[in-house]
Amino acid sequence: YLLVSLRSFVGAVRKVGGQSSLLFGLDELARVHGEDARLTILFDHELFHIYHAGVFPDWDLEPSPLWHSLWAEGLATHVSATLDPEASTEMVLGQPPDFEERARPMLAALARELLTKLDSLEKRDYADFFYGGIERTDIPARSGYYIGLLIARSLAAGMALPDAARWGGEDLRKRIAHELERLSHGGR
């Protein structure tokens, strides 16, 4: 669906009539990306969410643990980067354009906090790491996408994208925790 999102989202997957559906907020798309929009990056990211929801339909249910979101968003961002290798990290991460620069110096602290909240079902924890207009000013908005991308790049290295999309369960959760532990000690 193409619609006016009232500044709520650029792209999103939502249930419409009980079906997972793609929604694109034309107002936010124009505001955020302007004339230089590379729509393939956005479409790849959101289409991957539809594919991933077919593999793990329970992940769409709320509440869902924070590690699901960290993996799903990180992997969707990794998929976008893989399918458009000429796109910069800034382009794949989207708005705000400088959030990688702001998140990188805080990477260890962000990883430590995420590690303590991996199993959180709280919407506030999700919002802190994945929403653009967060109330917290001590962490960069949407930093979960950046950390999720780093985790997905590391864990899915050398793996076919469909295989990475089918990876779930306790083994994946443990590996995400291990990656967060590594990042919390300055590993990149």
PDB file of C-alpha atoms in Angstrom:
ATOM      1  CA  TYR A   1       0.000   0.000   0.000  1.00  0.00           C
ATOM      2  CA  LEU A   2       1.181   3.516  -0.839  1.00  0.00           C
ATOM      3  CA  LEU A   3      -0.255   6.013   1.599  1.00  0.00           C
ATOM      4  CA  VAL A   4       0.332   9.116   3.658  1.00  0.00           C
ATOM      5  CA  SER A   5       1.747   7.864   6.961  1.00  0.00           C
ATOM      6  CA  LEU A   6       1.461  11.190   8.798  1.00  0.00           C
ATOM      7  CA  ARG A   7       5.215  11.012   9.452  1.00  0.00           C
ATOM      8  CA  SER A   8       4.874   7.577  11.077  1.00  0.00           C
ATOM      9  CA  PHE A   9       7.044   5.449   8.770  1.00  0.00           C
ATOM     10  CA  VAL A  10       8.835   5.196   5.455  1.00  0.00           C
ATOM     11  CA  GLY A  11       8.233   1.487   5.063  1.00  0.00           C
ATOM     12  CA  ALA A  12       6.477  -0.934   7.358  1.00  0.00           C
ATOM     13  CA  VAL A  13       4.942  -4.372   7.475  1.00  0.00           C
ATOM     14  CA  ARG A  14       1.530  -4.398   9.124  1.00  0.00           C
ATOM     15  CA  LYS A  15      -1.476  -6.709   9.226  1.00  0.00           C
ATOM     16  CA  VAL A  16      -4.215  -5.555   6.846  1.00  0.00           C
ATOM     17  CA  GLY A  17      -7.261  -7.781   6.796  1.00  0.00           C
ATOM     18  CA  GLY A  18      -5.279 -10.443   8.651  1.00  0.00           C
ATOM     19  CA  GLN A  19      -2.516 -10.520   5.997  1.00  0.00           C
ATOM     20  CA  SER A  20       1.055  -9.246   6.358  1.00  0.00           C
ATOM     21  CA  SER A  21       1.164  -6.258   4.039  1.00  0.00           C
ATOM     22  CA  LEU A  22       3.753  -3.762   2.875  1.00  0.00           C
ATOM     23  CA  LEU A  23       3.009  -0.131   3.548  1.00  0.00           C
ATOM     24  CA  PHE A  24       5.053   2.760   2.212  1.00  0.00           C
ATOM     25  CA  GLY A  25       4.554   6.220   3.671  1.00  0.00           C
ATOM     26  CA  LEU A  26       4.971   8.524   0.701  1.00  0.00           C
ATOM     27  CA  ASP A  27       5.204  11.629   2.896  1.00  0.00           C
ATOM     28  CA  GLU A  28       8.084  10.204   4.943  1.00  0.00           C
ATOM     29  CA  LEU A  29       9.727   8.698   1.877  1.00  0.00           C
ATOM     30  CA  ALA A  30       9.856  12.121   0.253  1.00  0.00           C
ATOM     31  CA  ARG A  31      10.921  13.887   3.465  1.00  0.00           C
ATOM     32  CA  VAL A  32      13.645  11.414   4.443  1.00  0.00           C
ATOM     33  CA  HIS A  33      15.041  10.368   1.080  1.00  0.00           C
ATOM     34  CA  GLY A  34      14.077  13.182  -1.261  1.00  0.00           C
ATOM     35  CA  GLU A  35      15.157  13.120  -4.878  1.00  0.00           C
ATOM     36  CA  ASP A  36      18.091  10.797  -4.164  1.00  0.00           C
ATOM     37  CA  ALA A  37      15.965   7.933  -2.850  1.00  0.00           C
ATOM     38  CA  ARG A  38      17.233   4.465  -3.728  1.00  0.00           C
ATOM     39  CA  LEU A  39      13.940   2.695  -3.482  1.00  0.00           C
ATOM     40  CA  THR A  40      15.440  -0.720  -4.144  1.00  0.00           C
ATOM     41  CA  ILE A  41      17.137  -0.577  -0.719  1.00  0.00           C
ATOM     42  CA  LEU A  42      13.858   0.157   1.033  1.00  0.00           C
ATOM     43  CA  PHE A  43      11.894  -2.364  -1.024  1.00  0.00           C
ATOM     44  CA  ASP A  44      14.483  -5.108  -0.447  1.00  0.00           C
ATOM     45  CA  HIS A  45      14.380  -4.446   3.311  1.00  0.00           C
ATOM     46  CA  GLU A  46      10.593  -4.522   3.575  1.00  0.00           C
ATOM     47  CA  LEU A  47      10.110  -7.423   1.144  1.00  0.00           C
ATOM     48  CA  PHE A  48      12.574  -9.411   3.220  1.00  0.00           C
ATOM     49  CA  HIS A  49      10.373  -8.809   6.277  1.00  0.00           C
ATOM     50  CA  ILE A  50       7.427 -10.324   4.397  1.00  0.00           C
ATOM     51  CA  TYR A  51       9.559 -13.344   3.447  1.00  0.00           C
ATOM     52  CA  HIS A  52      10.909 -13.684   6.995  1.00  0.00           C
ATOM     53  CA  ALA A  53       7.389 -13.471   8.465  1.00  0.00           C
ATOM     54  CA  GLY A  54       6.468 -16.449   6.289  1.00  0.00           C
ATOM     55  CA  VAL A  55       9.368 -18.426   7.737  1.00  0.00           C
ATOM     56  CA  PHE A  56       8.717 -17.360  11.361  1.00  0.00           C
ATOM     57  CA  PRO A  57       5.051 -16.303  11.622  1.00  0.00           C
ATOM     58  CA  ASP A  58       5.216 -16.336  15.441  1.00  0.00           C
ATOM     59  CA  TRP A  59       7.784 -13.520  15.352  1.00  0.00           C
ATOM     60  CA  ASP A  60       5.022 -11.194  14.135  1.00  0.00           C
ATOM     61  CA  LEU A  61       3.032 -11.781  17.298  1.00  0.00           C
ATOM     62  CA  GLU A  62       3.265  -9.302  20.127  1.00  0.00           C
ATOM     63  CA  PRO A  63       4.897  -9.328  22.498  1.00  0.00           C
ATOM     64  CA  SER A  64       8.068 -10.635  20.922  1.00  0.00           C
ATOM     65  CA  PRO A  65      11.480 -10.696  22.619  1.00  0.00           C
ATOM     66  CA  LEU A  66      13.882  -7.921  21.711  1.00  0.00           C
ATOM     67  CA  TRP A  67      16.378 -10.373  20.220  1.00  0.00           C
ATOM     68  CA  HIS A  68      13.831 -11.252  17.509  1.00  0.00           C
ATOM     69  CA  SER A  69      13.718  -7.600  16.448  1.00  0.00           C
ATOM     70  CA  LEU A  70      17.480  -7.219  16.649  1.00  0.00           C
ATOM     71  CA  TRP A  71      17.930 -10.172  14.304  1.00  0.00           C
ATOM     72  CA  ALA A  72      14.991  -9.432  11.982  1.00  0.00           C
ATOM     73  CA  GLU A  73      15.906  -5.760  11.472  1.00  0.00           C
ATOM     74  CA  GLY A  74      19.639  -6.430  11.333  1.00  0.00           C
ATOM     75  CA  LEU A  75      19.182  -9.221   8.818  1.00  0.00           C
ATOM     76  CA  ALA A  76      16.773  -7.146   6.672  1.00  0.00           C
ATOM     77  CA  THR A  77      19.357  -4.363   6.627  1.00  0.00           C
ATOM     78  CA  HIS A  78      22.089  -6.898   5.758  1.00  0.00           C
ATOM     79  CA  VAL A  79      19.908  -8.243   2.937  1.00  0.00           C
ATOM     80  CA  SER A  80      19.484  -4.716   1.543  1.00  0.00           C
ATOM     81  CA  ALA A  81      23.242  -4.154   1.656  1.00  0.00           C
ATOM     82  CA  THR A  82      23.930  -7.525   0.018  1.00  0.00           C
ATOM     83  CA  LEU A  83      21.427  -7.018  -2.791  1.00  0.00           C
ATOM     84  CA  ASP A  84      22.687  -3.473  -3.443  1.00  0.00           C
ATOM     85  CA  PRO A  85      26.452  -3.768  -2.863  1.00  0.00           C
ATOM     86  CA  GLU A  86      27.143  -0.272  -4.208  1.00  0.00           C
ATOM     87  CA  ALA A  87      24.994   1.316  -1.495  1.00  0.00           C
ATOM     88  CA  SER A  88      26.842   2.869   1.423  1.00  0.00           C
ATOM     89  CA  THR A  89      26.173   1.777   4.987  1.00  0.00           C
ATOM     90  CA  GLU A  90      24.576   5.193   5.518  1.00  0.00           C
ATOM     91  CA  MET A  91      22.155   4.537   2.661  1.00  0.00           C
ATOM     92  CA  VAL A  92      21.201   1.097   3.949  1.00  0.00           C
ATOM     93  CA  LEU A  93      20.692   2.283   7.506  1.00  0.00           C
ATOM     94  CA  GLY A  94      18.521   5.199   6.421  1.00  0.00           C
ATOM     95  CA  GLN A  95      17.579   8.039   8.696  1.00  0.00           C
ATOM     96  CA  PRO A  96      19.038   9.899  10.436  1.00  0.00           C
ATOM     97  CA  PRO A  97      21.989   9.964   8.026  1.00  0.00           C
ATOM     98  CA  ASP A  98      24.616  10.317  10.763  1.00  0.00           C
ATOM     99  CA  PHE A  99      23.394   7.759  13.240  1.00  0.00           C
ATOM    100  CA  GLU A 100      26.181   5.272  12.542  1.00  0.00           C
ATOM    101  CA  GLU A 101      28.660   8.014  13.446  1.00  0.00           C
ATOM    102  CA  ARG A 102      26.754   8.715  16.669  1.00  0.00           C
ATOM    103  CA  ALA A 103      26.256   5.053  17.580  1.00  0.00           C
ATOM    104  CA  ARG A 104      29.791   3.811  16.842  1.00  0.00           C
ATOM    105  CA  PRO A 105      31.469   5.554  19.846  1.00  0.00           C
ATOM    106  CA  MET A 106      28.742   4.151  22.114  1.00  0.00           C
ATOM    107  CA  LEU A 107      28.819   0.662  20.645  1.00  0.00           C
ATOM    108  CA  ALA A 108      30.154  -1.117  23.742  1.00  0.00           C
ATOM    109  CA  ALA A 109      27.617   0.519  26.055  1.00  0.00           C
ATOM    110  CA  LEU A 110      24.739  -0.101  23.639  1.00  0.00           C
ATOM    111  CA  ALA A 111      25.740  -3.761  23.285  1.00  0.00           C
ATOM    112  CA  ARG A 112      25.907  -4.170  27.071  1.00  0.00           C
ATOM    113  CA  GLU A 113      22.433  -2.700  27.485  1.00  0.00           C
ATOM    114  CA  LEU A 114      20.974  -4.827  24.699  1.00  0.00           C
ATOM    115  CA  LEU A 115      22.570  -7.899  26.250  1.00  0.00           C
ATOM    116  CA  THR A 116      20.645  -7.281  29.479  1.00  0.00           C
ATOM    117  CA  LYS A 117      17.382  -6.774  27.546  1.00  0.00           C
ATOM    118  CA  LEU A 118      17.566  -9.558  24.951  1.00  0.00           C
ATOM    119  CA  ASP A 119      14.480 -11.312  26.271  1.00  0.00           C
ATOM    120  CA  SER A 120      12.550  -8.149  27.065  1.00  0.00           C
ATOM    121  CA  LEU A 121       8.956  -8.041  25.884  1.00  0.00           C
ATOM    122  CA  GLU A 122       8.574  -4.363  26.778  1.00  0.00           C
ATOM    123  CA  LYS A 123       7.507  -2.049  23.955  1.00  0.00           C
ATOM    124  CA  ARG A 124       9.564   0.719  25.563  1.00  0.00           C
ATOM    125  CA  ASP A 125      12.778  -1.310  25.100  1.00  0.00           C
ATOM    126  CA  TYR A 126      11.923  -1.906  21.455  1.00  0.00           C
ATOM    127  CA  ALA A 127      11.131   1.791  20.986  1.00  0.00           C
ATOM    128  CA  ASP A 128      14.428   2.851  22.583  1.00  0.00           C
ATOM    129  CA  PHE A 129      16.451   0.961  19.986  1.00  0.00           C
ATOM    130  CA  PHE A 130      14.271   0.968  16.863  1.00  0.00           C
ATOM    131  CA  TYR A 131      12.129   4.134  16.786  1.00  0.00           C
ATOM    132  CA  GLY A 132      13.213   7.452  15.392  1.00  0.00           C
ATOM    133  CA  GLY A 133      11.684   9.830  17.920  1.00  0.00           C
ATOM    134  CA  ILE A 134      12.644   8.261  21.201  1.00  0.00           C
ATOM    135  CA  GLU A 135      12.313   9.898  24.573  1.00  0.00           C
ATOM    136  CA  ARG A 136      15.763   8.798  25.679  1.00  0.00           C
ATOM    137  CA  THR A 137      18.484  11.248  24.765  1.00  0.00           C
ATOM    138  CA  ASP A 138      21.393   9.163  26.041  1.00  0.00           C
ATOM    139  CA  ILE A 139      21.405   6.791  23.055  1.00  0.00           C
ATOM    140  CA  PRO A 140      21.085   7.449  19.309  1.00  0.00           C
ATOM    141  CA  ALA A 141      17.624   6.843  17.871  1.00  0.00           C
ATOM    142  CA  ARG A 142      17.343   3.642  15.815  1.00  0.00           C
ATOM    143  CA  SER A 143      20.699   2.310  17.040  1.00  0.00           C
ATOM    144  CA  GLY A 144      19.235  -1.214  17.081  1.00  0.00           C
ATOM    145  CA  TYR A 145      19.390  -1.232  13.284  1.00  0.00           C
ATOM    146  CA  TYR A 146      23.107  -0.489  13.344  1.00  0.00           C
ATOM    147  CA  ILE A 147      23.908  -3.081  16.001  1.00  0.00           C
ATOM    148  CA  GLY A 148      21.591  -5.587  14.333  1.00  0.00           C
ATOM    149  CA  LEU A 149      23.425  -5.027  11.044  1.00  0.00           C
ATOM    150  CA  LEU A 150      26.790  -5.653  12.710  1.00  0.00           C
ATOM    151  CA  ILE A 151      25.451  -8.863  14.259  1.00  0.00           C
ATOM    152  CA  ALA A 152      23.869 -10.051  11.007  1.00  0.00           C
ATOM    153  CA  ARG A 153      27.031  -9.330   9.017  1.00  0.00           C
ATOM    154  CA  SER A 154      29.066 -11.358  11.465  1.00  0.00           C
ATOM    155  CA  LEU A 155      26.694 -14.293  11.954  1.00  0.00           C
ATOM    156  CA  ALA A 156      25.516 -14.572   8.336  1.00  0.00           C
ATOM    157  CA  ALA A 157      28.982 -14.195   6.785  1.00  0.00           C
ATOM    158  CA  GLY A 158      29.389 -16.807   4.070  1.00  0.00           C
ATOM    159  CA  MET A 159      25.814 -17.986   4.508  1.00  0.00           C
ATOM    160  CA  ALA A 160      23.208 -17.888   1.740  1.00  0.00           C
ATOM    161  CA  LEU A 161      20.498 -15.325   2.545  1.00  0.00           C
ATOM    162  CA  PRO A 162      17.658 -17.916   2.568  1.00  0.00           C
ATOM    163  CA  ASP A 163      19.648 -20.016   5.046  1.00  0.00           C
ATOM    164  CA  ALA A 164      20.192 -17.006   7.305  1.00  0.00           C
ATOM    165  CA  ALA A 165      16.461 -16.239   7.079  1.00  0.00           C
ATOM    166  CA  ARG A 166      15.610 -19.728   8.345  1.00  0.00           C
ATOM    167  CA  TRP A 167      17.911 -19.490  11.335  1.00  0.00           C
ATOM    168  CA  GLY A 168      16.089 -19.130  14.626  1.00  0.00           C
ATOM    169  CA  GLY A 169      15.621 -20.652  18.031  1.00  0.00           C
ATOM    170  CA  GLU A 170      17.864 -20.858  21.053  1.00  0.00           C
ATOM    171  CA  ASP A 171      21.042 -21.399  19.005  1.00  0.00           C
ATOM    172  CA  LEU A 172      20.532 -18.063  17.246  1.00  0.00           C
ATOM    173  CA  ARG A 173      19.699 -16.310  20.508  1.00  0.00           C
ATOM    174  CA  LYS A 174      22.915 -17.617  22.081  1.00  0.00           C
ATOM    175  CA  ARG A 175      24.984 -16.469  19.107  1.00  0.00           C
ATOM    176  CA  ILE A 176      23.399 -13.014  19.211  1.00  0.00           C
ATOM    177  CA  ALA A 177      24.243 -12.832  22.921  1.00  0.00           C
ATOM    178  CA  HIS A 178      27.808 -13.884  22.127  1.00  0.00           C
ATOM    179  CA  GLU A 179      28.076 -11.167  19.445  1.00  0.00           C
ATOM    180  CA  LEU A 180      26.740  -8.561  21.867  1.00  0.00           C
ATOM    181  CA  GLU A 181      29.290  -9.711  24.441  1.00  0.00           C
ATOM    182  CA  ARG A 182      32.041  -9.338  21.861  1.00  0.00           C
ATOM    183  CA  LEU A 183      30.813  -5.871  20.858  1.00  0.00           C
ATOM    184  CA  SER A 184      30.539  -4.852  24.511  1.00  0.00           C
ATOM    185  CA  HIS A 185      34.296  -5.427  24.817  1.00  0.00           C
ATOM    186  CA  GLY A 186      35.145  -3.252  21.842  1.00  0.00           C
ATOM    187  CA  GLY A 187      34.976  -5.923  19.120  1.00  0.00           C
ATOM    188  CA  ARG A 188      33.611  -4.838  15.783  1.00  0.00           C
TER     189      ARG A 188
END
